[in-house]
Amino acid sequence: YLSCFPSDTAVLFQFEHDGTDISQEPEVYIQCAVLYTTLTGQRRLRVHNIALKLTSSLPDIFRYADIDAVTCYLSRKAARLMERKSMKDVKEDLTVATVNMLTAYRKYCAKNPSMQQLILPEALKLLPLYVLALKKSELLRTNKPEYFRGQNRLGMDPAMRKAVRADA
């Protein structure tokens, strides 16, 4: 918990490996520093450390995948893509990312993959449902109600919006 963040705030980091050979290492250590200013103007630095076990086994990666983290990553990626792509392309990218993950599982991890049977990793079995819900959320809808466009990002209903306009 960071003192300037609510306890339910999530922070997402995407790491990129620089190509250094770490295959002989049992774990990797990551350190993250967050510099922020409190409401009283005091500057603070929080340092977070984590040790992660390394694996080259794709089945282990799927077995220990965190569906909440994957869904969070996909939703934030979609939000970033909305700035430069059409809504249709953003939704298509979500579908492609999901299909690519599940195809990789089927191809490299499933024993005797039958083409007639849907095979999903246990940890990510609800991922298609979560992605579908994300695609149908108000943020990614192309047929938003008229009152939602533009100013209703704070969740105001039309009557409230008129009252806010009248006071301004």
PDB file of C-alpha atoms in Angstrom:
ATOM      1  CA  TYR A   1       0.000   0.000   0.000  1.00  0.00           C
ATOM      2  CA  LEU A   2       1.408   3.352  -0.995  1.00  0.00           C
ATOM      3  CA  SER A   3       0.288   6.251   1.127  1.00  0.00           C
ATOM      4  CA  CYS A   4      -0.840   8.328  -1.844  1.00  0.00           C
ATOM      5  CA  PHE A   5      -2.691   5.482  -3.573  1.00  0.00           C
ATOM      6  CA  PRO A   6      -5.935   3.879  -2.400  1.00  0.00           C
ATOM      7  CA  SER A   7      -5.419   0.290  -1.280  1.00  0.00           C
ATOM      8  CA  ASP A   8      -7.336  -1.082  -4.284  1.00  0.00           C
ATOM      9  CA  THR A   9      -5.133   0.691  -6.852  1.00  0.00           C
ATOM     10  CA  ALA A  10      -3.227  -1.651  -9.119  1.00  0.00           C
ATOM     11  CA  VAL A  11       0.011  -0.761 -10.844  1.00  0.00           C
ATOM     12  CA  LEU A  12       1.041  -2.708 -13.923  1.00  0.00           C
ATOM     13  CA  PHE A  13       4.598  -3.085 -15.149  1.00  0.00           C
ATOM     14  CA  GLN A  14       5.664  -4.681 -18.385  1.00  0.00           C
ATOM     15  CA  PHE A  15       9.264  -5.850 -18.404  1.00  0.00           C
ATOM     16  CA  GLU A  16      11.379  -6.469 -21.446  1.00  0.00           C
ATOM     17  CA  HIS A  17      14.310  -8.859 -21.339  1.00  0.00           C
ATOM     18  CA  ASP A  18      17.526  -7.427 -22.794  1.00  0.00           C
ATOM     19  CA  GLY A  19      18.842 -10.782 -24.046  1.00  0.00           C
ATOM     20  CA  THR A  20      21.292 -11.463 -21.225  1.00  0.00           C
ATOM     21  CA  ASP A  21      21.675 -15.214 -20.660  1.00  0.00           C
ATOM     22  CA  ILE A  22      19.910 -15.969 -17.385  1.00  0.00           C
ATOM     23  CA  SER A  23      19.032 -19.585 -18.145  1.00  0.00           C
ATOM     24  CA  GLN A  24      21.356 -20.896 -15.411  1.00  0.00           C
ATOM     25  CA  GLU A  25      19.895 -18.670 -12.726  1.00  0.00           C
ATOM     26  CA  PRO A  26      17.197 -20.125 -10.426  1.00  0.00           C
ATOM     27  CA  GLU A  27      15.489 -16.776  -9.941  1.00  0.00           C
ATOM     28  CA  VAL A  28      15.581 -13.155 -11.039  1.00  0.00           C
ATOM     29  CA  TYR A  29      15.341 -10.131  -8.761  1.00  0.00           C
ATOM     30  CA  ILE A  30      13.379  -7.027  -9.673  1.00  0.00           C
ATOM     31  CA  GLN A  31      13.539  -3.721  -7.857  1.00  0.00           C
ATOM     32  CA  CYS A  32      11.103  -0.893  -8.470  1.00  0.00           C
ATOM     33  CA  ALA A  33      11.316   2.591  -6.968  1.00  0.00           C
ATOM     34  CA  VAL A  34       8.333   4.938  -6.814  1.00  0.00           C
ATOM     35  CA  LEU A  35       8.986   8.605  -6.156  1.00  0.00           C
ATOM     36  CA  TYR A  36       5.937  10.631  -5.161  1.00  0.00           C
ATOM     37  CA  THR A  37       4.803  13.668  -3.227  1.00  0.00           C
ATOM     38  CA  THR A  38       2.324  13.424  -0.360  1.00  0.00           C
ATOM     39  CA  LEU A  39      -0.631  15.788  -0.019  1.00  0.00           C
ATOM     40  CA  THR A  40       1.414  17.835   2.466  1.00  0.00           C
ATOM     41  CA  GLY A  41       4.227  18.307  -0.080  1.00  0.00           C
ATOM     42  CA  GLN A  42       6.654  15.828   1.428  1.00  0.00           C
ATOM     43  CA  ARG A  43       8.701  13.880  -1.153  1.00  0.00           C
ATOM     44  CA  ARG A  44       8.849  10.119  -0.545  1.00  0.00           C
ATOM     45  CA  LEU A  45      10.551   7.186  -2.172  1.00  0.00           C
ATOM     46  CA  ARG A  46       9.157   3.670  -1.891  1.00  0.00           C
ATOM     47  CA  VAL A  47      11.283   0.752  -3.012  1.00  0.00           C
ATOM     48  CA  HIS A  48       9.733  -2.627  -3.788  1.00  0.00           C
ATOM     49  CA  ASN A  49      11.755  -5.814  -4.273  1.00  0.00           C
ATOM     50  CA  ILE A  50      10.603  -9.152  -5.620  1.00  0.00           C
ATOM     51  CA  ALA A  51      12.308 -12.434  -6.471  1.00  0.00           C
ATOM     52  CA  LEU A  52      10.738 -14.457  -9.283  1.00  0.00           C
ATOM     53  CA  LYS A  53      11.539 -18.050 -10.142  1.00  0.00           C
ATOM     54  CA  LEU A  54      12.653 -18.603 -13.727  1.00  0.00           C
ATOM     55  CA  THR A  55      11.397 -21.378 -15.946  1.00  0.00           C
ATOM     56  CA  SER A  56      11.797 -22.346 -19.551  1.00  0.00           C
ATOM     57  CA  SER A  57       8.808 -24.679 -19.321  1.00  0.00           C
ATOM     58  CA  LEU A  58       5.803 -23.304 -21.186  1.00  0.00           C
ATOM     59  CA  PRO A  59       3.364 -25.575 -19.291  1.00  0.00           C
ATOM     60  CA  ASP A  60       4.606 -24.054 -16.010  1.00  0.00           C
ATOM     61  CA  ILE A  61       4.000 -20.562 -17.348  1.00  0.00           C
ATOM     62  CA  PHE A  62       0.397 -21.439 -18.202  1.00  0.00           C
ATOM     63  CA  ARG A  63      -0.100 -23.396 -14.948  1.00  0.00           C
ATOM     64  CA  TYR A  64       0.905 -20.458 -12.766  1.00  0.00           C
ATOM     65  CA  ALA A  65      -0.589 -17.672 -14.884  1.00  0.00           C
ATOM     66  CA  ASP A  66      -2.649 -15.095 -13.009  1.00  0.00           C
ATOM     67  CA  ILE A  67      -5.880 -14.433 -14.878  1.00  0.00           C
ATOM     68  CA  ASP A  68      -6.423 -11.116 -13.073  1.00  0.00           C
ATOM     69  CA  ALA A  69      -2.997  -9.849 -14.152  1.00  0.00           C
ATOM     70  CA  VAL A  70      -3.524 -11.017 -17.753  1.00  0.00           C
ATOM     71  CA  THR A  71      -6.951  -9.371 -17.910  1.00  0.00           C
ATOM     72  CA  CYS A  72      -5.581  -6.170 -16.376  1.00  0.00           C
ATOM     73  CA  TYR A  73      -2.763  -6.118 -18.927  1.00  0.00           C
ATOM     74  CA  LEU A  74      -5.155  -6.664 -21.845  1.00  0.00           C
ATOM     75  CA  SER A  75      -7.568  -3.966 -20.648  1.00  0.00           C
ATOM     76  CA  ARG A  76      -4.813  -1.388 -20.168  1.00  0.00           C
ATOM     77  CA  LYS A  77      -3.330  -2.292 -23.541  1.00  0.00           C
ATOM     78  CA  ALA A  78      -6.763  -1.739 -25.108  1.00  0.00           C
ATOM     79  CA  ALA A  79      -7.066   1.646 -23.387  1.00  0.00           C
ATOM     80  CA  ARG A  80      -3.695   2.719 -24.811  1.00  0.00           C
ATOM     81  CA  LEU A  81      -4.599   1.480 -28.295  1.00  0.00           C
ATOM     82  CA  MET A  82      -7.841   3.509 -28.287  1.00  0.00           C
ATOM     83  CA  GLU A  83      -5.781   6.672 -28.730  1.00  0.00           C
ATOM     84  CA  ARG A  84      -4.472   5.669 -32.157  1.00  0.00           C
ATOM     85  CA  LYS A  85      -6.695   2.877 -33.483  1.00  0.00           C
ATOM     86  CA  SER A  86     -10.358   2.497 -34.289  1.00  0.00           C
ATOM     87  CA  MET A  87     -12.623   0.747 -31.798  1.00  0.00           C
ATOM     88  CA  LYS A  88     -13.027  -2.150 -34.224  1.00  0.00           C
ATOM     89  CA  ASP A  89      -9.240  -2.605 -34.425  1.00  0.00           C
ATOM     90  CA  VAL A  90      -8.880  -2.453 -30.620  1.00  0.00           C
ATOM     91  CA  LYS A  91     -11.484  -5.202 -30.211  1.00  0.00           C
ATOM     92  CA  GLU A  92      -9.794  -7.246 -32.931  1.00  0.00           C
ATOM     93  CA  ASP A  93      -6.435  -6.892 -31.149  1.00  0.00           C
ATOM     94  CA  LEU A  94      -8.007  -8.185 -27.914  1.00  0.00           C
ATOM     95  CA  THR A  95      -9.392 -11.196 -29.760  1.00  0.00           C
ATOM     96  CA  VAL A  96      -6.100 -11.898 -31.527  1.00  0.00           C
ATOM     97  CA  ALA A  97      -4.111 -11.673 -28.274  1.00  0.00           C
ATOM     98  CA  THR A  98      -6.480 -14.099 -26.560  1.00  0.00           C
ATOM     99  CA  VAL A  99      -6.492 -16.529 -29.478  1.00  0.00           C
ATOM    100  CA  ASN A 100      -2.688 -16.419 -29.696  1.00  0.00           C
ATOM    101  CA  MET A 101      -2.324 -17.277 -25.989  1.00  0.00           C
ATOM    102  CA  LEU A 102      -4.760 -20.156 -26.145  1.00  0.00           C
ATOM    103  CA  THR A 103      -3.350 -21.447 -29.446  1.00  0.00           C
ATOM    104  CA  ALA A 104       0.141 -21.502 -27.940  1.00  0.00           C
ATOM    105  CA  TYR A 105      -1.210 -23.558 -25.041  1.00  0.00           C
ATOM    106  CA  ARG A 106      -2.927 -25.996 -27.387  1.00  0.00           C
ATOM    107  CA  LYS A 107       0.116 -26.307 -29.644  1.00  0.00           C
ATOM    108  CA  TYR A 108       2.883 -26.619 -27.043  1.00  0.00           C
ATOM    109  CA  CYS A 109       1.256 -27.835 -23.825  1.00  0.00           C
ATOM    110  CA  ALA A 110      -1.841 -29.944 -24.514  1.00  0.00           C
ATOM    111  CA  LYS A 111      -1.488 -33.686 -24.683  1.00  0.00           C
ATOM    112  CA  ASN A 112      -3.215 -35.194 -27.742  1.00  0.00           C
ATOM    113  CA  PRO A 113      -4.931 -31.999 -28.895  1.00  0.00           C
ATOM    114  CA  SER A 114      -8.106 -32.895 -30.710  1.00  0.00           C
ATOM    115  CA  MET A 115      -9.317 -30.316 -33.209  1.00  0.00           C
ATOM    116  CA  GLN A 116     -12.932 -30.909 -32.129  1.00  0.00           C
ATOM    117  CA  GLN A 117     -12.254 -30.234 -28.457  1.00  0.00           C
ATOM    118  CA  LEU A 118     -11.710 -26.866 -26.797  1.00  0.00           C
ATOM    119  CA  ILE A 119      -8.569 -27.089 -24.665  1.00  0.00           C
ATOM    120  CA  LEU A 120      -7.875 -24.290 -22.185  1.00  0.00           C
ATOM    121  CA  PRO A 121      -5.273 -23.989 -19.423  1.00  0.00           C
ATOM    122  CA  GLU A 122      -6.834 -24.362 -15.988  1.00  0.00           C
ATOM    123  CA  ALA A 123      -5.548 -20.979 -14.787  1.00  0.00           C
ATOM    124  CA  LEU A 124      -6.898 -19.151 -17.862  1.00  0.00           C
ATOM    125  CA  LYS A 125     -10.103 -21.048 -18.537  1.00  0.00           C
ATOM    126  CA  LEU A 126     -12.212 -17.924 -17.930  1.00  0.00           C
ATOM    127  CA  LEU A 127     -10.026 -15.654 -20.086  1.00  0.00           C
ATOM    128  CA  PRO A 128     -12.328 -15.784 -23.156  1.00  0.00           C
ATOM    129  CA  LEU A 129     -15.254 -14.784 -20.928  1.00  0.00           C
ATOM    130  CA  TYR A 130     -13.297 -11.913 -19.368  1.00  0.00           C
ATOM    131  CA  VAL A 131     -12.175 -10.629 -22.773  1.00  0.00           C
ATOM    132  CA  LEU A 132     -15.740 -10.828 -24.094  1.00  0.00           C
ATOM    133  CA  ALA A 133     -16.955  -8.851 -21.063  1.00  0.00           C
ATOM    134  CA  LEU A 134     -14.214  -6.286 -21.683  1.00  0.00           C
ATOM    135  CA  LYS A 135     -15.217  -5.974 -25.334  1.00  0.00           C
ATOM    136  CA  LYS A 136     -18.841  -5.419 -24.293  1.00  0.00           C
ATOM    137  CA  SER A 137     -18.009  -2.884 -21.590  1.00  0.00           C
ATOM    138  CA  GLU A 138     -19.276   0.683 -22.047  1.00  0.00           C
ATOM    139  CA  LEU A 139     -15.759   1.909 -22.663  1.00  0.00           C
ATOM    140  CA  LEU A 140     -15.309  -0.272 -25.758  1.00  0.00           C
ATOM    141  CA  ARG A 141     -18.851  -0.065 -27.105  1.00  0.00           C
ATOM    142  CA  THR A 142     -19.297   1.575 -30.470  1.00  0.00           C
ATOM    143  CA  ASN A 143     -23.056   2.037 -30.001  1.00  0.00           C
ATOM    144  CA  LYS A 144     -22.893   4.083 -26.809  1.00  0.00           C
ATOM    145  CA  PRO A 145     -26.056   5.921 -25.802  1.00  0.00           C
ATOM    146  CA  GLU A 146     -26.025   9.591 -26.791  1.00  0.00           C
ATOM    147  CA  TYR A 147     -25.741  10.739 -23.185  1.00  0.00           C
ATOM    148  CA  PHE A 148     -22.596   8.641 -22.662  1.00  0.00           C
ATOM    149  CA  ARG A 149     -20.519  10.256 -25.375  1.00  0.00           C
ATOM    150  CA  GLY A 150     -18.052  12.850 -24.239  1.00  0.00           C
ATOM    151  CA  GLN A 151     -18.949  14.034 -20.780  1.00  0.00           C
ATOM    152  CA  ASN A 152     -20.406  10.955 -19.154  1.00  0.00           C
ATOM    153  CA  ARG A 153     -17.027   9.408 -18.338  1.00  0.00           C
ATOM    154  CA  LEU A 154     -17.688  10.077 -14.655  1.00  0.00           C
ATOM    155  CA  GLY A 155     -20.864   8.039 -14.650  1.00  0.00           C
ATOM    156  CA  MET A 156     -23.359  10.911 -14.634  1.00  0.00           C
ATOM    157  CA  ASP A 157     -26.817  10.141 -15.888  1.00  0.00           C
ATOM    158  CA  PRO A 158     -28.482  12.616 -18.312  1.00  0.00           C
ATOM    159  CA  ALA A 159     -30.495  14.388 -15.589  1.00  0.00           C
ATOM    160  CA  MET A 160     -27.390  14.971 -13.492  1.00  0.00           C
ATOM    161  CA  ARG A 161     -25.483  16.251 -16.515  1.00  0.00           C
ATOM    162  CA  LYS A 162     -28.227  18.839 -17.195  1.00  0.00           C
ATOM    163  CA  ALA A 163     -28.086  19.961 -13.560  1.00  0.00           C
ATOM    164  CA  VAL A 164     -24.307  20.376 -13.753  1.00  0.00           C
ATOM    165  CA  ARG A 165     -24.671  22.413 -16.974  1.00  0.00           C
ATOM    166  CA  ALA A 166     -27.374  24.627 -15.370  1.00  0.00           C
ATOM    167  CA  ASP A 167     -25.082  25.448 -12.410  1.00  0.00           C
ATOM    168  CA  ALA A 168     -22.132  26.365 -14.634  1.00  0.00           C
TER     169      ALA A 168
END
